[in-house]
Amino acid sequence: MNRRDFLTSASAAGVLATMPGAVRAQVGGAGDTRLRQMLDGFFYARLADNPEGATALGLDTGERAKLKYQLSDASRAQSARELARSKRELAELRTVSRDALSADSRLDYDVVEYSLERAIEGERFDYGATGGRYAPYVLSQLSGAYRSTPDFLANQHRVRNAEEADAYVARVEAFARVIDQETERQREDAAKGVFAPDYILDTALKQYATIRDVAPGQTGPVADLAKKLNAANLPPQRAAAVEKLMGERVFPALDRQRALVSELRARAGHDAGVWRLPDGDAYYSAAASAATTVNMTGDEIHAMGLEQVAELEGRIDAILKREGMGQGSVGERLVALNRRPDQLFANTDEGREQLLALLREQVAEMQARLPEQFDLIPQAPIEVRRVPPAIEAGSAGAYYQAASLDGSRPGIYFINLRDTFDRPKFGLKTLSYHEGVPGHHFQVMLALESETIPLIRRRGGYSGYSEGWALYTEQLADEMGLYDGDPLGEVGYLQSMLFRATRLVVDSGLHAKRWSREKATDYFLATTGIARGRGQNEIDRYTVWPGQACSYKIGHTTWVRLRDEAKARQGQRWNPKAFHRLLSLGALPLTVLERQVAERIV
């Protein structure tokens, strides 16, 4: 995540921006008012440089309508401008007397100060992207406009009228510029020895082929715009204009970028860890700290993972033995369970639709039970969709995309269905709770829909908090009895926990202990029992997003510890709904969350 993402992941929705001053119930004196005005100023200045963020959240209207015609500047010069802005903002923030603020405003101050300091600290590494998620390689199977822009246009750029259709065309024209900017940045980083390992570039090249080696009229943006024009009863000429732009502008830019990636592939080594990069050991420490928002060494992360793996294997072993599966290691028995025909959907379009239907049932089942634990429920609906096939080869197994508050787009729980063997039935419940409700959908949308959190904090980008929360909700589902009478579902839940504990071992193994891709993969598969295709994708993800995978289990451990400590303090007064209202504070670094729990749950 780069500095631009501080806005994307800490922003507001358009509806709220149109409410004069929004509802500021928690604002106190003059210091609070000044801080809020300052933070809103930060937000709108950043919004001007993040057109995709404006569209995603419905803010590309009115005086900001021009943003819907644009894509973000991906040049090195823009990165330098953003760094300078962060330094100015931090200096301005520190002109406010923190001691004169109310408790809620002090929280706002602390969170924004933390984010600005992180953005500035990351600049000591002059390659890749730094911030909430460190990504050392400009181009990989998970990074680069070549894969993200078509996905953005398809899933977030709306076409309801001629203006929005014209804006779509303008963005496709800008797409070529962004590709060339990233090509130049990757070329500069490569001169410093910073480019992805061979196996990562192999996957990226497959994705380039999927996007590029078709006729312009068969590309995603053309097909997507044609469909949207038809739905809006608009003439098809703009789709023809996009087809022309793809052939004359975008394809040549893609060819230049693919040529660079092919050149780098010929030079690439096979070492997986960032230890091989300039100041690589420090880069990993900073990446893990930024993702988890706590400070742990690679050795500490590794030891924590090994301990939790052992504990979870014991719990799974006991259930599998009760189910008549007592032979072999836990990992071997999980592999055998994954292969059982009764646990698999057919790897066909019909099988995929059946899988998606089951996920929707699971989300609905949990929604009916939510009042037991929550008295704050997001207004935005949630849908389940398949990851677009064009990008599924390199995409994560599942992810969540926030809703827009104008009602034009729901929250979306995406699942990668490249191969249904990677998604056996016994593991689907816990995934639905994590990505859907009450996991990411609650954590993201309760903050976005808030009328008291400053605009710049409406959607926080702290992986330890957000992924820790989502994993906490998997445990909460177990505590609510949603696996009662479903021992294999409980195994799926515990396998999910084991999967995240194993991430601590392999992520630190790759980047701190210099494990090879093969060693990490073998350990991961042997421990988790997850299918090889999905498991290999996971290891490759950790290669290009160092430290991020650690945020899940470290965040989960923190959430559970804080909940249990608060429950012990309150005794008979304990109310889980009050604890879960912490989500209304917005995403926080875990160190800040710890202070808030101590102060508010007494």
Coordinates of C-alpha atoms in Angstrom, one line a residue:
M1 CA 0.0 0.0 0.0
N2 CA 1.5 3.4 -1.0
R3 CA 0.7 6.8 0.4
R4 CA -2.2 7.2 -2.0
D5 CA -3.8 4.2 -0.3
F6 CA -3.9 6.0 3.0
L7 CA -6.8 8.0 1.4
T8 CA -8.4 5.0 -0.4
S9 CA -8.4 3.0 2.8
A10 CA -9.2 5.9 5.1
S11 CA -12.0 7.7 3.3
A12 CA -15.7 8.5 3.2
A13 CA -18.7 7.9 1.1
G14 CA -20.3 10.5 -1.1
V15 CA -23.5 10.7 0.7
L16 CA -21.8 11.8 3.9
A17 CA -19.7 14.3 2.1
T18 CA -22.9 16.1 1.0
M19 CA -24.1 16.4 4.5
P20 CA -22.9 19.9 5.7
G21 CA -20.3 19.2 8.4
A22 CA -21.9 15.8 8.9
V23 CA -23.2 15.0 12.4
R24 CA -20.4 15.9 14.8
A25 CA -21.9 14.8 18.1
Q26 CA -18.6 14.0 19.6
V27 CA -16.9 17.3 18.8
G28 CA -16.2 19.5 21.8
G29 CA -14.4 22.8 21.9
A30 CA -12.5 25.0 19.5
G31 CA -9.5 22.6 19.4
D32 CA -11.8 19.7 18.3
T33 CA -13.4 21.9 15.6
R34 CA -10.0 23.0 14.3
L35 CA -8.7 19.5 14.2
R36 CA -11.8 18.2 12.3
Q37 CA -11.5 21.0 9.7
M38 CA -7.8 20.2 9.3
L39 CA -8.4 16.5 8.8
D40 CA -11.1 17.1 6.3
G41 CA -8.7 19.4 4.5
F42 CA -6.2 16.5 4.4
F43 CA -8.9 14.2 3.1
Y44 CA -10.0 16.4 0.2
A45 CA -6.4 17.2 -0.9
R46 CA -5.7 13.5 -1.1
L47 CA -9.0 12.8 -2.9
A48 CA -7.9 15.1 -5.7
D49 CA -5.0 12.8 -6.4
N50 CA -7.0 9.5 -6.1
P51 CA -9.7 9.4 -8.7
E52 CA -10.3 5.7 -8.2
G53 CA -10.9 6.2 -4.5
A54 CA -13.4 8.9 -5.3
T55 CA -15.3 6.6 -7.7
A56 CA -15.2 3.7 -5.3
L57 CA -16.9 5.7 -2.6
G58 CA -19.2 7.8 -4.7
L59 CA -17.4 11.1 -4.4
D60 CA -16.8 11.7 -8.1
T61 CA -19.9 14.0 -8.4
G62 CA -20.7 17.7 -8.3
E63 CA -17.5 19.8 -8.1
R64 CA -15.4 16.7 -8.2
A65 CA -17.1 15.2 -11.3
K66 CA -13.9 15.6 -13.3
L67 CA -12.3 12.8 -11.2
K68 CA -14.5 10.2 -12.8
Y69 CA -12.6 10.9 -16.1
Q70 CA -9.2 10.3 -14.5
L71 CA -6.8 7.6 -13.2
S72 CA -4.2 8.2 -10.6
D73 CA -0.7 9.4 -11.5
A74 CA 1.7 6.4 -11.0
S75 CA 4.9 8.3 -11.6
R76 CA 7.9 8.5 -9.3
A77 CA 7.4 12.3 -9.3
Q78 CA 3.9 11.9 -7.9
S79 CA 5.3 9.7 -5.2
A80 CA 7.7 12.5 -4.3
R81 CA 4.8 15.0 -4.2
E82 CA 2.8 12.7 -1.9
L83 CA 5.7 12.3 0.5
A84 CA 6.2 16.1 0.7
R85 CA 2.5 16.5 1.4
S86 CA 2.6 13.9 4.2
K87 CA 5.5 15.8 5.8
R88 CA 3.5 19.1 5.6
E89 CA 0.4 17.5 7.0
L90 CA 2.3 16.0 10.0
A91 CA 3.9 19.4 10.7
E92 CA 0.4 21.0 10.6
L93 CA -1.2 18.3 12.7
R94 CA 1.4 18.9 15.4
T95 CA 0.4 22.6 15.7
V96 CA -2.7 21.3 17.4
S97 CA -2.5 20.9 21.2
R98 CA -3.4 17.2 21.8
D99 CA -4.0 17.9 25.5
A100 CA -6.7 20.4 24.7
L101 CA -8.8 17.9 22.7
S102 CA -11.7 15.7 23.7
A103 CA -11.2 11.9 24.1
D104 CA -12.6 11.2 20.6
S105 CA -10.5 13.9 19.0
R106 CA -7.4 12.7 20.7
L107 CA -8.2 9.3 19.1
D108 CA -8.4 10.9 15.7
Y109 CA -5.2 12.8 16.3
D110 CA -3.3 9.6 17.3
V111 CA -4.5 7.6 14.4
V112 CA -3.7 10.2 11.7
E113 CA -0.4 10.9 13.3
Y114 CA 0.4 7.2 13.3
S115 CA -0.5 6.9 9.6
L116 CA 1.5 9.9 8.5
E117 CA 4.6 8.8 10.5
R118 CA 4.4 5.4 8.8
A119 CA 4.1 6.9 5.4
I120 CA 7.2 9.0 6.0
E121 CA 9.2 6.3 7.6
G122 CA 8.6 4.0 4.6
E123 CA 10.4 6.4 2.3
R124 CA 13.8 5.2 3.5
F125 CA 13.3 2.4 1.1
D126 CA 13.5 3.9 -2.4
Y127 CA 11.7 1.1 -4.2
G128 CA 8.3 -0.5 -4.5
A129 CA 5.5 0.7 -2.3
T130 CA 5.4 1.2 1.5
G131 CA 2.6 1.9 3.9
G132 CA 0.0 -0.3 5.5
R133 CA 1.1 -3.1 3.0
Y134 CA 4.6 -3.1 1.8
A135 CA 4.9 -4.3 -1.9
P136 CA 8.6 -4.3 -3.1
Y137 CA 7.8 -5.0 -6.7
V138 CA 6.0 -2.5 -9.0
L139 CA 5.0 -5.4 -11.3
S140 CA 4.0 -8.8 -10.1
Q141 CA 1.0 -11.2 -10.2
L142 CA -0.7 -9.0 -7.6
S143 CA 0.5 -5.5 -8.5
G144 CA 0.3 -3.3 -11.5
A145 CA -2.4 -1.4 -13.3
Y146 CA -2.4 -4.0 -16.1
R147 CA -4.5 -6.2 -13.8
S148 CA -6.1 -3.7 -11.4
T149 CA -7.5 -1.1 -13.8
P150 CA -9.7 -3.5 -15.9
D151 CA -11.0 -4.9 -12.6
F152 CA -11.7 -1.4 -11.2
L153 CA -13.5 -0.4 -14.4
A154 CA -15.6 -3.5 -14.4
N155 CA -16.6 -3.5 -10.7
Q156 CA -16.6 0.1 -9.6
H157 CA -17.0 2.5 -12.6
R158 CA -20.7 2.9 -13.1
V159 CA -22.3 3.8 -16.5
R160 CA -25.8 5.1 -15.9
N161 CA -25.7 8.0 -18.4
A162 CA -23.7 9.5 -21.3
E163 CA -21.4 11.5 -18.9
E164 CA -20.3 8.3 -17.1
A165 CA -19.9 6.5 -20.4
D166 CA -17.6 9.3 -21.7
A167 CA -15.7 9.1 -18.4
Y168 CA -15.2 5.4 -19.0
V169 CA -13.7 6.1 -22.4
A170 CA -11.4 8.8 -20.9
R171 CA -10.1 6.3 -18.3
V172 CA -9.3 3.7 -20.9
E173 CA -7.3 6.4 -22.7
A174 CA -5.5 7.2 -19.5
F175 CA -4.8 3.5 -18.9
A176 CA -1.9 3.5 -21.4
R177 CA -0.2 6.4 -19.5
V178 CA -0.4 4.6 -16.2
I179 CA 1.0 1.4 -17.7
D180 CA 4.0 3.3 -19.1
Q181 CA 4.6 5.1 -15.8
E182 CA 4.7 1.8 -14.0
T183 CA 7.0 0.4 -16.6
E184 CA 9.4 3.2 -16.0
R185 CA 9.2 2.8 -12.3
Q186 CA 9.9 -0.9 -12.5
R187 CA 12.8 -0.2 -14.9
E188 CA 14.3 2.2 -12.3
D189 CA 13.9 -0.3 -9.5
A190 CA 15.4 -3.1 -11.6
A191 CA 18.5 -1.0 -12.0
K192 CA 18.8 -1.3 -8.2
G193 CA 18.3 -5.0 -8.3
V194 CA 14.6 -4.9 -7.3
F195 CA 12.4 -7.1 -9.3
A196 CA 10.3 -10.2 -8.6
P197 CA 11.6 -13.8 -8.6
D198 CA 11.3 -16.0 -11.6
Y199 CA 8.2 -17.8 -10.6
I200 CA 6.3 -14.6 -9.8
L201 CA 7.2 -13.2 -13.2
D202 CA 6.1 -16.4 -14.9
T203 CA 2.6 -16.0 -13.4
A204 CA 2.5 -12.3 -14.3
L205 CA 3.4 -13.2 -17.9
K206 CA 0.5 -15.6 -18.0
Q207 CA -1.8 -12.8 -17.0
Y208 CA -0.4 -10.5 -19.6
A209 CA -1.1 -13.1 -22.2
T210 CA -4.7 -13.4 -21.0
I211 CA -5.2 -9.7 -21.3
R212 CA -3.2 -9.0 -24.4
D213 CA -3.3 -12.0 -26.7
V214 CA -6.9 -11.4 -27.8
A215 CA -8.4 -9.1 -30.3
P216 CA -9.0 -5.6 -28.9
G217 CA -12.8 -6.1 -29.2
Q218 CA -12.5 -9.2 -26.9
T219 CA -10.8 -7.4 -24.1
G220 CA -12.5 -6.9 -20.7
P221 CA -13.0 -3.1 -20.9
V222 CA -14.7 -3.4 -24.3
A223 CA -17.0 -6.2 -23.3
D224 CA -17.7 -4.5 -19.9
L225 CA -18.6 -1.1 -21.4
A226 CA -20.7 -2.7 -24.1
K227 CA -22.7 -4.5 -21.5
K228 CA -23.1 -1.3 -19.4
L229 CA -24.1 0.8 -22.4
N230 CA -26.8 -1.7 -23.2
A231 CA -28.1 -1.8 -19.7
A232 CA -28.3 2.0 -19.7
N233 CA -30.0 2.2 -23.1
L234 CA -27.1 4.1 -24.6
P235 CA -25.8 3.7 -28.1
P236 CA -22.8 1.3 -28.7
Q237 CA -20.4 3.8 -30.3
R238 CA -18.4 4.4 -27.1
A239 CA -17.6 0.7 -26.9
A240 CA -16.1 1.0 -30.4
A241 CA -14.1 4.0 -29.2
V242 CA -12.7 1.9 -26.3
E243 CA -11.9 -0.9 -28.8
K244 CA -9.9 1.5 -30.9
L245 CA -8.1 2.8 -27.8
M246 CA -7.2 -0.7 -26.6
G247 CA -5.7 -1.5 -30.0
E248 CA -3.9 1.8 -30.6
R249 CA -2.9 3.0 -27.1
V250 CA -3.2 0.3 -24.5
F251 CA -1.9 -2.7 -26.4
P252 CA 1.4 -0.9 -27.3
A253 CA 1.8 0.1 -23.7
L254 CA 1.2 -3.4 -22.6
D255 CA 3.7 -4.7 -25.1
R256 CA 6.3 -2.4 -23.8
Q257 CA 5.6 -3.5 -20.2
R258 CA 5.5 -7.2 -21.1
A259 CA 8.8 -6.8 -22.9
L260 CA 10.4 -5.5 -19.8
V261 CA 8.9 -8.2 -17.6
S262 CA 10.2 -10.8 -20.1
E263 CA 13.6 -9.2 -20.0
L264 CA 13.6 -9.3 -16.2
R265 CA 12.4 -12.9 -16.2
A266 CA 15.5 -13.8 -18.2
R267 CA 17.6 -12.3 -15.4
A268 CA 15.5 -13.3 -12.4
G269 CA 16.7 -15.5 -9.6
H270 CA 14.6 -18.0 -7.6
D271 CA 15.2 -16.7 -4.1
A272 CA 11.9 -15.8 -2.6
G273 CA 12.6 -13.5 0.4
V274 CA 13.1 -9.7 0.5
W275 CA 16.4 -10.3 2.4
R276 CA 18.0 -10.3 -1.1
L277 CA 16.9 -6.7 -1.8
P278 CA 18.7 -3.5 -0.7
D279 CA 18.5 -3.3 3.1
G280 CA 16.2 -6.3 2.8
D281 CA 16.2 -7.4 6.5
A282 CA 15.1 -3.9 7.6
Y283 CA 12.5 -3.9 4.8
Y284 CA 10.9 -7.0 6.2
S285 CA 10.9 -5.7 9.8
A286 CA 9.2 -2.5 8.6
A287 CA 6.8 -4.5 6.4
A288 CA 5.7 -6.8 9.3
S289 CA 5.4 -3.9 11.7
A290 CA 3.3 -1.8 9.2
A291 CA 1.0 -4.8 8.5
T292 CA 0.5 -5.9 12.1
T293 CA 0.9 -2.5 13.8
V294 CA 3.0 -4.2 16.5
N295 CA 6.7 -4.6 16.7
M296 CA 7.9 -8.2 16.6
T297 CA 11.1 -9.7 15.2
G298 CA 11.1 -12.3 12.5
D299 CA 12.2 -14.9 15.1
E300 CA 9.4 -13.9 17.5
I301 CA 6.8 -14.2 14.7
H302 CA 8.3 -17.6 13.7
A303 CA 8.1 -18.9 17.3
M304 CA 4.6 -17.7 17.8
G305 CA 3.5 -19.5 14.6
L306 CA 5.1 -22.8 15.6
E307 CA 3.4 -22.7 19.0
Q308 CA 0.0 -21.9 17.6
V309 CA 0.4 -24.6 14.9
A310 CA 1.0 -27.2 17.5
E311 CA -2.0 -26.2 19.6
L312 CA -4.4 -26.1 16.6
E313 CA -3.2 -29.5 15.3
G314 CA -4.1 -31.0 18.6
R315 CA -7.6 -29.7 18.4
I316 CA -8.1 -30.9 14.8
D317 CA -6.6 -34.3 15.6
A318 CA -9.2 -34.9 18.3
I319 CA -12.2 -34.1 16.1
L320 CA -10.8 -36.1 13.1
K321 CA -10.3 -39.2 15.4
R322 CA -13.9 -38.9 16.6
E323 CA -14.9 -38.9 12.9
G324 CA -13.0 -42.1 12.2
M325 CA -10.0 -40.4 10.6
G326 CA -7.1 -41.4 12.9
Q327 CA -4.3 -42.4 10.5
G328 CA -1.5 -40.1 9.3
S329 CA -0.5 -36.6 10.2
V330 CA -3.2 -33.9 10.7
G331 CA -2.1 -32.4 7.3
E332 CA -2.5 -35.8 5.6
R333 CA -5.9 -36.3 7.0
L334 CA -7.0 -32.8 5.9
V335 CA -5.8 -33.6 2.4
A336 CA -7.8 -36.8 2.5
L337 CA -10.9 -34.9 3.6
N338 CA -10.4 -32.4 0.9
R339 CA -10.4 -35.2 -1.7
R340 CA -13.7 -36.7 -0.5
P341 CA -16.3 -36.5 -3.3
D342 CA -18.9 -35.4 -0.8
Q343 CA -16.8 -32.3 0.0
L344 CA -16.3 -31.1 -3.6
F345 CA -18.2 -29.1 -6.1
A346 CA -17.8 -30.0 -9.8
N347 CA -15.1 -27.9 -11.5
T348 CA -17.7 -26.6 -14.0
D349 CA -19.8 -23.5 -14.4
E350 CA -22.7 -25.4 -12.8
G351 CA -20.6 -26.5 -9.9
R352 CA -19.3 -23.0 -9.3
E353 CA -22.9 -21.6 -9.3
Q354 CA -23.8 -24.3 -6.7
L355 CA -20.8 -23.2 -4.6
L356 CA -21.8 -19.5 -4.8
A357 CA -25.4 -20.4 -3.8
L358 CA -24.1 -22.2 -0.7
L359 CA -22.0 -19.1 0.3
R360 CA -25.1 -16.9 0.0
E361 CA -27.1 -19.3 2.2
Q362 CA -24.3 -19.1 4.8
V363 CA -24.3 -15.3 4.8
A364 CA -28.0 -15.3 5.2
E365 CA -27.9 -17.8 8.1
M366 CA -25.4 -15.6 10.0
Q367 CA -27.4 -12.4 9.3
A368 CA -30.3 -13.9 11.1
R369 CA -28.2 -14.6 14.2
L370 CA -26.4 -11.2 14.3
P371 CA -28.7 -9.5 16.9
E372 CA -27.3 -12.0 19.5
Q373 CA -24.0 -10.2 19.4
F374 CA -24.5 -6.8 17.7
D375 CA -26.7 -3.8 18.1
L376 CA -25.0 -2.0 15.2
I377 CA -25.7 -3.5 11.8
P378 CA -24.5 -2.0 8.5
Q379 CA -27.2 -0.6 6.2
A380 CA -25.4 -1.6 3.0
P381 CA -26.3 -5.1 1.6
I382 CA -23.6 -7.6 0.7
E383 CA -23.4 -9.9 -2.4
V384 CA -21.3 -12.9 -3.2
R385 CA -19.5 -12.9 -6.6
R386 CA -16.8 -14.9 -8.4
V387 CA -13.3 -13.3 -8.9
P388 CA -13.2 -12.2 -12.6
P389 CA -11.7 -15.2 -14.5
A390 CA -9.2 -12.9 -16.3
I391 CA -7.3 -12.2 -13.1
E392 CA -8.0 -15.3 -11.0
A393 CA -4.7 -16.9 -11.8
G394 CA -2.8 -14.5 -9.6
S395 CA -5.6 -13.3 -7.2
A396 CA -6.1 -14.1 -3.6
G397 CA -8.5 -16.9 -2.7
A398 CA -11.1 -14.4 -1.5
Y399 CA -11.5 -10.8 -0.6
Y400 CA -14.0 -8.1 0.3
Q401 CA -14.9 -4.9 -1.6
A402 CA -16.7 -2.1 0.2
A403 CA -20.1 -0.8 -0.8
S404 CA -20.8 2.8 -1.9
L405 CA -23.2 4.6 0.4
D406 CA -25.3 6.0 -2.4
G407 CA -26.8 2.6 -2.9
S408 CA -25.4 2.0 -6.3
R409 CA -23.0 -0.8 -5.4
P410 CA -23.3 -3.3 -2.5
G411 CA -20.5 -4.7 -0.5
I412 CA -19.0 -7.6 -2.4
Y413 CA -17.5 -10.9 -1.1
F414 CA -15.4 -12.2 -3.9
I415 CA -14.2 -15.8 -4.1
N416 CA -11.6 -17.2 -6.5
L417 CA -13.1 -20.2 -8.3
R418 CA -10.3 -21.0 -10.7
D419 CA -10.5 -24.6 -9.4
T420 CA -13.3 -25.7 -7.1
F421 CA -11.0 -28.4 -5.6
D422 CA -9.3 -25.5 -3.8
R423 CA -12.6 -24.7 -2.0
P424 CA -14.0 -27.9 -0.3
K425 CA -17.4 -27.6 1.4
F426 CA -16.1 -28.1 5.0
G427 CA -14.1 -24.8 4.8
L428 CA -16.7 -22.5 3.3
K429 CA -18.7 -21.5 6.4
T430 CA -15.7 -19.9 8.1
L431 CA -14.7 -18.1 4.9
S432 CA -18.2 -16.6 4.6
Y433 CA -18.0 -15.3 8.2
H434 CA -14.5 -13.8 7.6
E435 CA -15.1 -12.1 4.2
G436 CA -18.8 -11.4 4.7
V437 CA -20.7 -11.0 7.9
P438 CA -19.8 -10.2 10.6
G439 CA -16.2 -10.0 9.3
H440 CA -15.0 -7.5 6.8
H441 CA -18.4 -6.2 5.8
F442 CA -19.2 -5.1 9.4
Q443 CA -15.7 -3.8 10.1
V444 CA -15.5 -1.7 6.9
M445 CA -19.1 -0.5 6.6
L446 CA -19.8 0.4 10.2
A447 CA -16.9 2.9 9.9
L448 CA -17.9 4.1 6.4
E449 CA -21.5 4.7 7.5
S450 CA -20.4 6.6 10.6
E451 CA -21.4 10.2 11.0
T452 CA -18.8 11.0 13.7
I453 CA -15.5 9.6 12.4
P454 CA -13.6 12.1 10.3
L455 CA -13.6 11.6 6.6
I456 CA -10.0 10.6 6.4
R457 CA -10.6 7.8 8.9
R458 CA -13.8 6.4 7.7
R459 CA -12.1 3.4 6.3
G460 CA -8.8 2.5 8.1
G461 CA -6.1 0.6 6.4
Y462 CA -4.6 -1.4 9.4
S463 CA -4.3 -5.0 8.4
G464 CA -3.7 -6.2 12.0
Y465 CA -7.0 -4.6 13.0
S466 CA -9.1 -5.6 10.1
E467 CA -7.8 -9.1 9.4
G468 CA -7.6 -9.7 13.1
W469 CA -11.2 -8.7 13.4
A470 CA -12.3 -11.0 10.6
L471 CA -10.5 -13.9 12.1
Y472 CA -12.0 -13.1 15.5
T473 CA -15.5 -13.4 13.9
E474 CA -14.6 -16.9 12.7
Q475 CA -14.0 -17.8 16.4
L476 CA -17.2 -15.9 17.4
A477 CA -19.2 -18.0 15.0
D478 CA -17.9 -21.1 16.8
E479 CA -18.8 -19.6 20.2
M480 CA -22.3 -18.8 18.9
G481 CA -22.8 -22.5 18.1
L482 CA -22.9 -22.2 14.3
Y483 CA -20.8 -25.4 14.0
D484 CA -22.9 -27.4 16.5
G485 CA -23.8 -30.7 14.9
D486 CA -21.3 -30.0 12.1
P487 CA -18.0 -31.5 13.1
L488 CA -16.5 -31.1 9.6
G489 CA -17.5 -27.5 9.6
E490 CA -15.7 -27.1 12.9
V491 CA -12.6 -28.7 11.3
G492 CA -12.9 -26.2 8.5
Y493 CA -12.9 -23.4 11.1
L494 CA -9.9 -24.8 12.9
Q495 CA -8.1 -25.4 9.6
S496 CA -8.7 -21.7 8.8
M497 CA -7.0 -20.8 12.1
L498 CA -4.2 -23.3 11.4
F499 CA -3.8 -21.8 8.0
R500 CA -3.3 -18.4 9.5
A501 CA -0.9 -19.7 12.2
T502 CA 1.1 -21.4 9.5
R503 CA 1.4 -18.1 7.7
L504 CA 3.4 -16.8 10.6
V505 CA 5.9 -19.6 10.1
V506 CA 6.2 -19.4 6.3
D507 CA 6.2 -15.7 6.0
S508 CA 9.0 -15.2 8.5
G509 CA 10.6 -18.3 7.0
L510 CA 10.7 -16.8 3.5
H511 CA 11.8 -13.3 4.5
A512 CA 13.7 -13.7 7.8
K513 CA 15.1 -17.2 7.7
R514 CA 15.8 -17.4 4.0
W515 CA 13.6 -20.3 3.2
S516 CA 13.1 -21.3 -0.4
R517 CA 9.8 -21.2 -2.2
E518 CA 9.8 -25.0 -2.2
K519 CA 10.6 -25.3 1.5
A520 CA 7.8 -22.8 2.4
T521 CA 5.3 -24.6 0.1
D522 CA 6.1 -28.1 1.4
Y523 CA 5.7 -26.9 5.0
F524 CA 2.5 -25.0 4.3
L525 CA 0.9 -27.9 2.4
A526 CA 2.0 -30.6 4.9
T527 CA 0.7 -28.6 7.8
T528 CA -2.5 -27.1 6.5
G529 CA -3.7 -29.8 4.2
I530 CA -4.8 -27.1 1.8
A531 CA -4.9 -28.0 -1.9
R532 CA -1.6 -27.5 -3.8
G533 CA -3.0 -24.9 -6.3
R534 CA -4.4 -22.7 -3.6
G535 CA -1.4 -23.3 -1.3
Q536 CA 1.1 -22.3 -4.0
N537 CA -0.9 -19.1 -4.7
E538 CA -0.6 -18.3 -1.0
I539 CA 3.2 -18.7 -0.9
D540 CA 3.5 -16.6 -4.0
R541 CA 1.3 -13.9 -2.4
Y542 CA 3.6 -13.8 0.7
T543 CA 6.6 -13.4 -1.7
V544 CA 5.3 -10.1 -3.0
W545 CA 3.4 -8.8 0.1
P546 CA 6.0 -9.5 2.9
G547 CA 4.6 -9.3 6.4
Q548 CA 1.0 -8.9 5.4
A549 CA 0.1 -12.5 6.1
C550 CA 1.3 -12.1 9.7
S551 CA -1.4 -9.6 10.4
Y552 CA -4.2 -12.1 10.6
K553 CA -3.1 -14.3 13.5
I554 CA -1.3 -11.5 15.3
G555 CA -4.4 -9.4 15.0
H556 CA -6.7 -12.2 16.0
T557 CA -4.6 -13.0 19.1
T558 CA -4.8 -9.4 20.1
W559 CA -8.6 -9.0 19.6
V560 CA -9.3 -12.2 21.6
R561 CA -7.0 -11.2 24.4
L562 CA -8.5 -7.7 24.7
R563 CA -12.1 -9.2 24.6
D564 CA -11.3 -11.8 27.3
E565 CA -9.5 -9.2 29.5
A566 CA -12.5 -6.9 29.2
K567 CA -14.9 -9.7 30.0
A568 CA -13.0 -10.7 33.1
R569 CA -13.0 -7.0 34.3
Q570 CA -16.7 -6.6 33.8
G571 CA -17.9 -9.9 35.1
Q572 CA -21.7 -9.9 35.4
R573 CA -21.8 -6.6 33.6
W574 CA -20.3 -8.0 30.5
N575 CA -22.2 -7.3 27.3
P576 CA -20.7 -8.5 24.0
K577 CA -22.8 -5.9 22.1
A578 CA -21.0 -3.1 23.9
F579 CA -17.6 -4.6 23.1
H580 CA -18.5 -5.0 19.4
R581 CA -19.5 -1.3 19.3
L582 CA -15.7 -0.7 19.2
L583 CA -16.1 -1.0 15.4
S584 CA -17.9 2.3 15.5
L585 CA -14.5 4.0 16.3
G586 CA -13.1 3.0 12.9
A587 CA -10.0 1.0 12.2
L588 CA -7.1 1.5 14.6
P589 CA -3.5 0.4 15.0
L590 CA -3.6 -2.5 17.5
T591 CA -1.6 -0.5 20.1
V592 CA -4.3 2.3 19.9
L593 CA -7.1 -0.3 20.1
E594 CA -5.6 -1.7 23.3
R595 CA -5.7 1.7 24.9
Q596 CA -9.3 2.3 23.7
V597 CA -10.5 -1.0 25.2
A598 CA -8.9 -0.2 28.5
E599 CA -10.5 3.2 28.6
R600 CA -14.0 2.4 27.3
I601 CA -14.7 -1.2 28.5
V602 CA -14.3 -0.7 32.2

